Coordinates of N, CA and C in Angstrom, one line a residue:
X1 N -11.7 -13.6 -6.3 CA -12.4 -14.7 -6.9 C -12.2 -16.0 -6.3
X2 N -11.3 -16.1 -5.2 CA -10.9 -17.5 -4.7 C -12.2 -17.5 -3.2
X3 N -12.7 -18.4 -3.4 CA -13.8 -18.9 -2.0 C -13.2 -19.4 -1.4
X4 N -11.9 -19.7 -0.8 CA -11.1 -20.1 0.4 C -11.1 -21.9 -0.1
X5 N -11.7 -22.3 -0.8 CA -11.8 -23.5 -1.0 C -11.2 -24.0 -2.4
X6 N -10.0 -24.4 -2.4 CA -9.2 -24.6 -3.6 C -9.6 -25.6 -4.4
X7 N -10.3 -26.8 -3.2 CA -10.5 -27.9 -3.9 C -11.7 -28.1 -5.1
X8 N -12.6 -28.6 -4.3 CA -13.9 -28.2 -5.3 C -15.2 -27.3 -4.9
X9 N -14.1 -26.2 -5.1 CA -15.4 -24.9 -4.8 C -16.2 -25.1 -5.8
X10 N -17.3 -24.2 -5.3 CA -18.5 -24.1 -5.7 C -18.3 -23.0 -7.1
X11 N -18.0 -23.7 -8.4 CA -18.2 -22.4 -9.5 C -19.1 -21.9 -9.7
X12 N -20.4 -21.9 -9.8 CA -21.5 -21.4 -9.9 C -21.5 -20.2 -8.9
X13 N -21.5 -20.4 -7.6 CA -21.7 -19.4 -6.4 C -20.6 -18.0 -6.7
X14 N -19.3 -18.5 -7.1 CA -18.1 -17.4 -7.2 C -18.8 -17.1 -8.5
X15 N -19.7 -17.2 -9.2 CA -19.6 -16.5 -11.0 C -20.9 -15.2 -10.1
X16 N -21.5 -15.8 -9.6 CA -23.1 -15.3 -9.1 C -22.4 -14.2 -8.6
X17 N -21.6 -14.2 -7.5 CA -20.9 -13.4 -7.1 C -20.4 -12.4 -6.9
X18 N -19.7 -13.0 -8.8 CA -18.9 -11.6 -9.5 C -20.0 -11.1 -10.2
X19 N -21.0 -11.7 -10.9 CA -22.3 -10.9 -12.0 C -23.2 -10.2 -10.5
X20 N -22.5 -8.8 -10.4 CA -23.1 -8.2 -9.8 C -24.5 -7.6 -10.3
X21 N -24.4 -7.4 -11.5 CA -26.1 -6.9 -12.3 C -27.5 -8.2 -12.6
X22 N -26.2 -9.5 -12.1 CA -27.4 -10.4 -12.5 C -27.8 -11.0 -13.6
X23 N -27.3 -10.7 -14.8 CA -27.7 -10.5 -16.0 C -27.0 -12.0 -16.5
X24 N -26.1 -12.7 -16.0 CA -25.9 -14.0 -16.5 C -24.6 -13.8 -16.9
X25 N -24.3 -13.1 -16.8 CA -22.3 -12.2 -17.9 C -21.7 -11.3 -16.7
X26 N -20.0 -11.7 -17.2 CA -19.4 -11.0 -16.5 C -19.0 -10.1 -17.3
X27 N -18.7 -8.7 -17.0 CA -18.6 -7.6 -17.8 C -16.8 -6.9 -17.4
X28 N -16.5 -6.5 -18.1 CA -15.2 -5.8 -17.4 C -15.1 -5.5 -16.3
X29 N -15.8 -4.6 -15.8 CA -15.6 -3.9 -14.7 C -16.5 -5.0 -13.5
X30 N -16.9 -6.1 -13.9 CA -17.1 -7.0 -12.7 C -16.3 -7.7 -12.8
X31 N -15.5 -8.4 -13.5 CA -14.5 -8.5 -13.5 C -13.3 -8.3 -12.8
X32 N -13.2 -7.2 -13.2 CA -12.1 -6.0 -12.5 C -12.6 -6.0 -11.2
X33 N -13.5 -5.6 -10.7 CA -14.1 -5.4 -9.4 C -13.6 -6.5 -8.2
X34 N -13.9 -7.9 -9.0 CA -13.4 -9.5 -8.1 C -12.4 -9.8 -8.4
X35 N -11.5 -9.3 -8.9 CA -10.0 -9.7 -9.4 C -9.4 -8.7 -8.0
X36 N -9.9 -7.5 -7.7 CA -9.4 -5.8 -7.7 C -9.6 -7.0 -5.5
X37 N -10.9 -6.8 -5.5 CA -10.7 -7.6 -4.2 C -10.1 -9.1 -3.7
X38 N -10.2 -9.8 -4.7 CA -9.6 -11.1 -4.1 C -8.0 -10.9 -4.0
X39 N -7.6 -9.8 -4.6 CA -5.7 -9.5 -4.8 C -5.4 -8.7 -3.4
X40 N -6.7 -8.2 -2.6 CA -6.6 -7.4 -1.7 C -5.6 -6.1 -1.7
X41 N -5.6 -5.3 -3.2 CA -5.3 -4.4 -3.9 C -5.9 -4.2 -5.0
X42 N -4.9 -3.1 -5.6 CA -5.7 -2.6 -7.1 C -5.2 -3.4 -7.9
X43 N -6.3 -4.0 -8.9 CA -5.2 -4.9 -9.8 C -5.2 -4.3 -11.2
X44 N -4.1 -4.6 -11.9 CA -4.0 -3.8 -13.6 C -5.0 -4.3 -14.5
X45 N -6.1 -3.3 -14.7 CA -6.8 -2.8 -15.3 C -6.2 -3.9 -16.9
X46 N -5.0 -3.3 -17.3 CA -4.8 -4.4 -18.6 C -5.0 -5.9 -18.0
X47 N -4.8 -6.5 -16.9 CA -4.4 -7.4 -16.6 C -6.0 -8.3 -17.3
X48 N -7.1 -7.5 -16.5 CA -8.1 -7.9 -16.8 C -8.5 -7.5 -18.4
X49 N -8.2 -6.6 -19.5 CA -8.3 -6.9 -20.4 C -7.9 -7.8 -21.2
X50 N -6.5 -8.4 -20.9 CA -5.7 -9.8 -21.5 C -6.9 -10.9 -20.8
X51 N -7.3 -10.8 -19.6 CA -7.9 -12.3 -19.1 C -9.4 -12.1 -19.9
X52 N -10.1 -10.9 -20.5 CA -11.4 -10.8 -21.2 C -10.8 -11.5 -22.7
X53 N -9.8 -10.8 -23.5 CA -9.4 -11.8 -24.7 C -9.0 -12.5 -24.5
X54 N -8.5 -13.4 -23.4 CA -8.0 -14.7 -23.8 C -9.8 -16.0 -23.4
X55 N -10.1 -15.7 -22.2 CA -11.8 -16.2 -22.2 C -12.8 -15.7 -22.6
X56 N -12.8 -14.8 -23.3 CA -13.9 -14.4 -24.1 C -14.1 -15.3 -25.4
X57 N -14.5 -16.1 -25.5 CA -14.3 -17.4 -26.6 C -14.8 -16.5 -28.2
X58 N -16.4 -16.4 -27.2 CA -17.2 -16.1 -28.6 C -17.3 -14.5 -28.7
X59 N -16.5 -14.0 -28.4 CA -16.0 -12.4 -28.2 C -17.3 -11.5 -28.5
X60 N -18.3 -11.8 -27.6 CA -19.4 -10.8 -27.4 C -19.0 -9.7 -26.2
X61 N -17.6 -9.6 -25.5 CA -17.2 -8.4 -24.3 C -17.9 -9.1 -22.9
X62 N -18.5 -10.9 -23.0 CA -18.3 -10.9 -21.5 C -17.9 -12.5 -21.6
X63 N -17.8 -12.6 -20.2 CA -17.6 -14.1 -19.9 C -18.9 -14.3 -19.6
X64 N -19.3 -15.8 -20.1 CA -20.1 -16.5 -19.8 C -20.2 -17.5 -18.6
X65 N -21.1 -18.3 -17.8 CA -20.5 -19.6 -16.9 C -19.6 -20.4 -17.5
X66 N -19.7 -20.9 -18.7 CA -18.6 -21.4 -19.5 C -17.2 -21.4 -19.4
X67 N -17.5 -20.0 -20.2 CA -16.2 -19.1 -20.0 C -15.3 -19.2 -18.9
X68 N -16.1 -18.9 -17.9 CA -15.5 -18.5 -16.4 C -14.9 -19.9 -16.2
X69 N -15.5 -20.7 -15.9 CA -14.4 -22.0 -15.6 C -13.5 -21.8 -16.1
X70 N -13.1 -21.9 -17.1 CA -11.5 -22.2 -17.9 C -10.7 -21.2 -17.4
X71 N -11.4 -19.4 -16.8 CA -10.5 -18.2 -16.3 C -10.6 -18.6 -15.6
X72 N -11.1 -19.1 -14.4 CA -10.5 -19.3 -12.8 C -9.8 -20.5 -12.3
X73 N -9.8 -21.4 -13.3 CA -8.5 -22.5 -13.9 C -7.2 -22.0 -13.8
X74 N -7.3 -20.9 -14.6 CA -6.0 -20.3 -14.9 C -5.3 -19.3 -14.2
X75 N -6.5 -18.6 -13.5 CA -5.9 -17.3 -12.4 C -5.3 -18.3 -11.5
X76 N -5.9 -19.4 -11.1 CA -5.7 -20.2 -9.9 C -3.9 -20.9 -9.8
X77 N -4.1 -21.5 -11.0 CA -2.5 -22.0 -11.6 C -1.4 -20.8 -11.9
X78 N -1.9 -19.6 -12.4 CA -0.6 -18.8 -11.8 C -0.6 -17.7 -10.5
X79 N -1.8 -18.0 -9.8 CA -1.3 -17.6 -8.2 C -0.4 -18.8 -7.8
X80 N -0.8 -20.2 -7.9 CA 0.0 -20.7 -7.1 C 1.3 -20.4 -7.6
X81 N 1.8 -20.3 -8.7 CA 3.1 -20.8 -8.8 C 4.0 -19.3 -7.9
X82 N 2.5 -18.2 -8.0 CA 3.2 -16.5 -7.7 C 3.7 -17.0 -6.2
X83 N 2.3 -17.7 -5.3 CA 3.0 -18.2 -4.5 C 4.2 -18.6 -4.0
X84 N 4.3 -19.5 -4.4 CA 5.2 -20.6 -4.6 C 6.3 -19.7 -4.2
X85 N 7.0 -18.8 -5.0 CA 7.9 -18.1 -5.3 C 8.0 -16.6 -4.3
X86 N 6.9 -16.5 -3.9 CA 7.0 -15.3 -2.9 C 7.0 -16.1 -1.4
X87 N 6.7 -16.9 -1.5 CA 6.9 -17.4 -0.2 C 8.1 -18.1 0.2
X88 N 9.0 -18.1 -0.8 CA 10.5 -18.1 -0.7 C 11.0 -17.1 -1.0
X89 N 10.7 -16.0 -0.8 CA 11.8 -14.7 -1.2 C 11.9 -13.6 -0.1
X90 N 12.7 -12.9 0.0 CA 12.8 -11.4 0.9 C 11.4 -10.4 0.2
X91 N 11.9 -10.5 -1.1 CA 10.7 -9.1 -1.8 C 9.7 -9.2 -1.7
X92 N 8.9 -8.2 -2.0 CA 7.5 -8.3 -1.5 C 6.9 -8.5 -3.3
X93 N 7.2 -9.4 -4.0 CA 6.8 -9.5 -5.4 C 7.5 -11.1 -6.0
X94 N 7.9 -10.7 -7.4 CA 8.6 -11.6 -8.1 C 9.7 -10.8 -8.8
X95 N 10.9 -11.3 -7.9 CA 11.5 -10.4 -8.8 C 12.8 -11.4 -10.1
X96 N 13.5 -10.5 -10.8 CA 13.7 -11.0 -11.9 C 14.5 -12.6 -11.8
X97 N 15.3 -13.1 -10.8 CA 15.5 -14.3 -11.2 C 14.3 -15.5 -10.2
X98 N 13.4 -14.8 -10.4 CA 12.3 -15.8 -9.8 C 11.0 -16.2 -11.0
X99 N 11.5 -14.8 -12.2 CA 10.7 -14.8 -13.0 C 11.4 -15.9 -14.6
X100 N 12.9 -15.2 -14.1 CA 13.4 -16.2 -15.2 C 13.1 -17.7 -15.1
X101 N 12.8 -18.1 -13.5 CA 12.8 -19.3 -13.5 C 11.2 -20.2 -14.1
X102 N 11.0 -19.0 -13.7 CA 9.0 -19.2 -14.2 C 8.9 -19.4 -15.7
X103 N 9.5 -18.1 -16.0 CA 9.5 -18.8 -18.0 C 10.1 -19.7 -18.6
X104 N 11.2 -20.2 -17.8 CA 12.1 -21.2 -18.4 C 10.9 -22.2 -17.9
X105 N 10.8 -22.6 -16.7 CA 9.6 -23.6 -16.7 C 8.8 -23.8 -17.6
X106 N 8.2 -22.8 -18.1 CA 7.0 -22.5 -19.1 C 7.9 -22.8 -20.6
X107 N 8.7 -23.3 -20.6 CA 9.1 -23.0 -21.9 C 9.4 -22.1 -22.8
X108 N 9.8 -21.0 -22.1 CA 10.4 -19.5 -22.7 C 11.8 -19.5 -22.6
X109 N 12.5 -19.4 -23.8 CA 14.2 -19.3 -23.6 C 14.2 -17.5 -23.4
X110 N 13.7 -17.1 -21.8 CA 14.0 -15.7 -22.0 C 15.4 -15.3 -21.0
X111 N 15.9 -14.9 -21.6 CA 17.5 -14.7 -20.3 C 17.4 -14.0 -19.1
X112 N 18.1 -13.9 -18.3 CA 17.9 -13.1 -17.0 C 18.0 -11.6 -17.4
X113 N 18.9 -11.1 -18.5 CA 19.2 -9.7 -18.7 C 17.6 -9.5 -19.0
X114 N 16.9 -10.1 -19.8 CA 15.4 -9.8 -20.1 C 14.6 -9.7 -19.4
X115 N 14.5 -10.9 -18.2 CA 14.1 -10.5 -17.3 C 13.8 -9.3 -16.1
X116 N 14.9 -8.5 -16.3 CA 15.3 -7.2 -15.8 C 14.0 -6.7 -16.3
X117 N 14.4 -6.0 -18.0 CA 13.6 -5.7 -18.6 C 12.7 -5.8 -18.5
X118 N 11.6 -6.9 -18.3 CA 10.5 -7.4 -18.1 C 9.8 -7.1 -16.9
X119 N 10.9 -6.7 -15.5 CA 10.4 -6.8 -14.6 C 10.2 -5.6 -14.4
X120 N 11.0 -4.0 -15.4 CA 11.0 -2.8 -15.3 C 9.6 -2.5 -15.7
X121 N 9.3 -2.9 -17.0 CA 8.7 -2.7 -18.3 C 6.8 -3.2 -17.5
X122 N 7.1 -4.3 -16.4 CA 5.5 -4.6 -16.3 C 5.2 -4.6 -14.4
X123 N 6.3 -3.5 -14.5 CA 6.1 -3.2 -12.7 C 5.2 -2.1 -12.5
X124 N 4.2 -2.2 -12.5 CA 3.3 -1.0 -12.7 C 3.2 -0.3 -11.0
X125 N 3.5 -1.0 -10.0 CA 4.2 -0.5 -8.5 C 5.0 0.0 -8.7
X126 N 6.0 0.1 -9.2 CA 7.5 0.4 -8.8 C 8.1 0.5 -7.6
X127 N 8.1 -0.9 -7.6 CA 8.8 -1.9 -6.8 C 9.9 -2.9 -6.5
X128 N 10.3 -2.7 -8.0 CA 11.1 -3.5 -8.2 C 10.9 -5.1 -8.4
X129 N 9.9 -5.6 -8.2 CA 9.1 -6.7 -8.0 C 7.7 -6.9 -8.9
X130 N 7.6 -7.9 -9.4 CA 6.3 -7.8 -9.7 C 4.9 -8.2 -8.3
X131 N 3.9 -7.7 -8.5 CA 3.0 -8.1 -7.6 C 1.9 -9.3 -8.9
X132 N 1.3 -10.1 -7.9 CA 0.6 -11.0 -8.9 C -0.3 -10.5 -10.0
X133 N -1.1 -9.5 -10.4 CA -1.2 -9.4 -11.6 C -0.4 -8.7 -12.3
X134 N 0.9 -7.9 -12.3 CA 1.6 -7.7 -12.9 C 2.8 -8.7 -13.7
X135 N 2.8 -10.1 -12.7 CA 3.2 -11.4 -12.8 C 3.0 -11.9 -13.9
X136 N 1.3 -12.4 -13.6 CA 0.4 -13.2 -14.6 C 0.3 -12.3 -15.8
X137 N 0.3 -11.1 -15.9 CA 0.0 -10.3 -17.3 C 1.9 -10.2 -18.0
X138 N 2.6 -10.2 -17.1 CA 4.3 -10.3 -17.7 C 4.5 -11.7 -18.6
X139 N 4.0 -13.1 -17.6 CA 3.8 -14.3 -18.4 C 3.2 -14.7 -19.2
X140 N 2.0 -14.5 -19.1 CA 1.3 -14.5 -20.2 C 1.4 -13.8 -21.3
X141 N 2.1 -12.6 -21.2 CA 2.3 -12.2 -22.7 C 3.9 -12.3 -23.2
X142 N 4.5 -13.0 -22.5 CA 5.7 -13.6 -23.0 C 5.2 -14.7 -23.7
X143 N 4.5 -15.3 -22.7 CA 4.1 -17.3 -23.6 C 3.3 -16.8 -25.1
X144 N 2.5 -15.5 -25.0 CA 1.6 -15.3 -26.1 C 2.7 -15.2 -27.4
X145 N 3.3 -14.0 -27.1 CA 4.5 -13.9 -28.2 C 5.5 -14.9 -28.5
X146 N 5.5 -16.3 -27.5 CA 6.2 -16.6 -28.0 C 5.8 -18.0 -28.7
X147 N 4.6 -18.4 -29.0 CA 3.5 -18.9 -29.2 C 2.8 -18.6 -30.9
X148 N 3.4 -17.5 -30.6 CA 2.9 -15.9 -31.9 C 3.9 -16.4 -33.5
X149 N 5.3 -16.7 -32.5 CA 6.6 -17.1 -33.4 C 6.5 -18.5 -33.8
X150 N 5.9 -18.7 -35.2 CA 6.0 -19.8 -35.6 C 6.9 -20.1 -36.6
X151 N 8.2 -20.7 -36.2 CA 9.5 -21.0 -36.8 C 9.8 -22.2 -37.5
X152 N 10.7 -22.6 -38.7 CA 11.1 -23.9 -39.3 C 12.2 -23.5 -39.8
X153 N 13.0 -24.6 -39.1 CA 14.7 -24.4 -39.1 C 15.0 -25.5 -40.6
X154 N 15.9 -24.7 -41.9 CA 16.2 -25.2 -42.7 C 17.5 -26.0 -42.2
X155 N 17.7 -26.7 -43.3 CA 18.7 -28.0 -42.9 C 20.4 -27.2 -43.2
X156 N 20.8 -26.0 -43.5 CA 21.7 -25.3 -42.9 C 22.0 -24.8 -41.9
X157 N 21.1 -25.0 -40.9 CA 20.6 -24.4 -39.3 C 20.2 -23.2 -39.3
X158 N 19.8 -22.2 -40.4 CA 19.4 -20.7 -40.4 C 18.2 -21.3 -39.7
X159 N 17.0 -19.9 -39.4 CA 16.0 -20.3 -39.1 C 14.8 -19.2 -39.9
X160 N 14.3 -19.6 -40.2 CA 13.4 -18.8 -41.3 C 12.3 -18.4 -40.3
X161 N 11.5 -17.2 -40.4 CA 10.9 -16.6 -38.9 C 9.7 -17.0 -40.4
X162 N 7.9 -17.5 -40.0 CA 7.2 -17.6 -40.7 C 5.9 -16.7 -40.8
X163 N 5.8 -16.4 -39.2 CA 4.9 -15.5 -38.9 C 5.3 -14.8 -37.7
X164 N 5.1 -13.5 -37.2 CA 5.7 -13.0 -36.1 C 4.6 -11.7 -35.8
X165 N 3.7 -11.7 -35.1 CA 3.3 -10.4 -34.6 C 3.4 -10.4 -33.4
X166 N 5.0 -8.5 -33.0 CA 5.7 -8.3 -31.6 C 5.5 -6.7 -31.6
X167 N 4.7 -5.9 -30.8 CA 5.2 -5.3 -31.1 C 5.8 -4.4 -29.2
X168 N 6.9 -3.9 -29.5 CA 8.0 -3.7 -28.2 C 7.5 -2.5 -28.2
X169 N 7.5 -1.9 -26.4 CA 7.2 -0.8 -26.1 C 8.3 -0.3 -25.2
X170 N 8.7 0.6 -25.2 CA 9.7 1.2 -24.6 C 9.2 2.3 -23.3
X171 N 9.4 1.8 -22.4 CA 9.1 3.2 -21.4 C 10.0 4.0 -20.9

């Protein structure tokens, strides 16, 4: 989805692009299709269902021109940081303390031992590494859940949990 031009590409031209049918909408599998080539691999299939609910505003199952701005805003800001981070490392990914450092950035108190976990649990390679959409879909649904937890600490220091939908998958 990236036109080599970071600065001010042309969004119109990259939407035209991906709406291979023409029809004005991007659909899953065009979607998937320009996610699947600009990664110059296969990309996770969930990856692109998280990026359809999180820009699918008015949740008719596509993106709109609208839409699409705000998702190629966002693919853009966590390649770079995938960047960022693989271009200082030996692995061919992100691996777990490159990831801890990414959520603590983001504001995630997630520990390194989680990290592991994290990086077991959404290495869909098995690589030991995340590759960028296995990255962006690990982040993003850390920030979601933790976003999800909306807490108020009583003045004994307990903390009373007010709403929480988590649910953990074990592989």
């Amino acid at each position: 989805m990236d036109d080599g031009n970071k600065g001010g590409s042309n969004l119109k031209s990259i939407f035209y692009r991906v709406d291979s049918d023409r029809n004005g909408l991007i659909d899953i599998k065009e979607l998937y299709n320009a996610l699947k080539q600009s990664n110059e691999n296969d990309f996770n299939p969930e990856t692109c269902q998280l990026l359809m609910g999180l820009f699918d505003v008015n949740e008719d199952g596509y993106i709109d021109m609208g839409e699409f701005g705000g998702m190629v805003k966002y693919i853009r800001s966590w390649k770079s940081t995938f960047g960022l981070n693989v271009a200082n490392s030996t692995v061919p990914g992100i691996n777990s303390t490159q990831l801890y450092d990414t959520l603590k950035a983001c504001g995630c108190g997630v520990d390194e031992t989680m990290c592991k976990v994290l990086i077991k649990n959404f290495d869909s390679r098995n690589m030991q590494a995340l590759g960028f959409d296995d990255y962006m879909r690990c982040c993003v649904t850390v920030q979601s859940m933790y976003k999800a937890f909306t807490h108020q600490q009583s003045p004994d220091g307990t903390l009373r949990i007010i709403r929480a939908t988590l649910r953990l998958v074990y592989l």
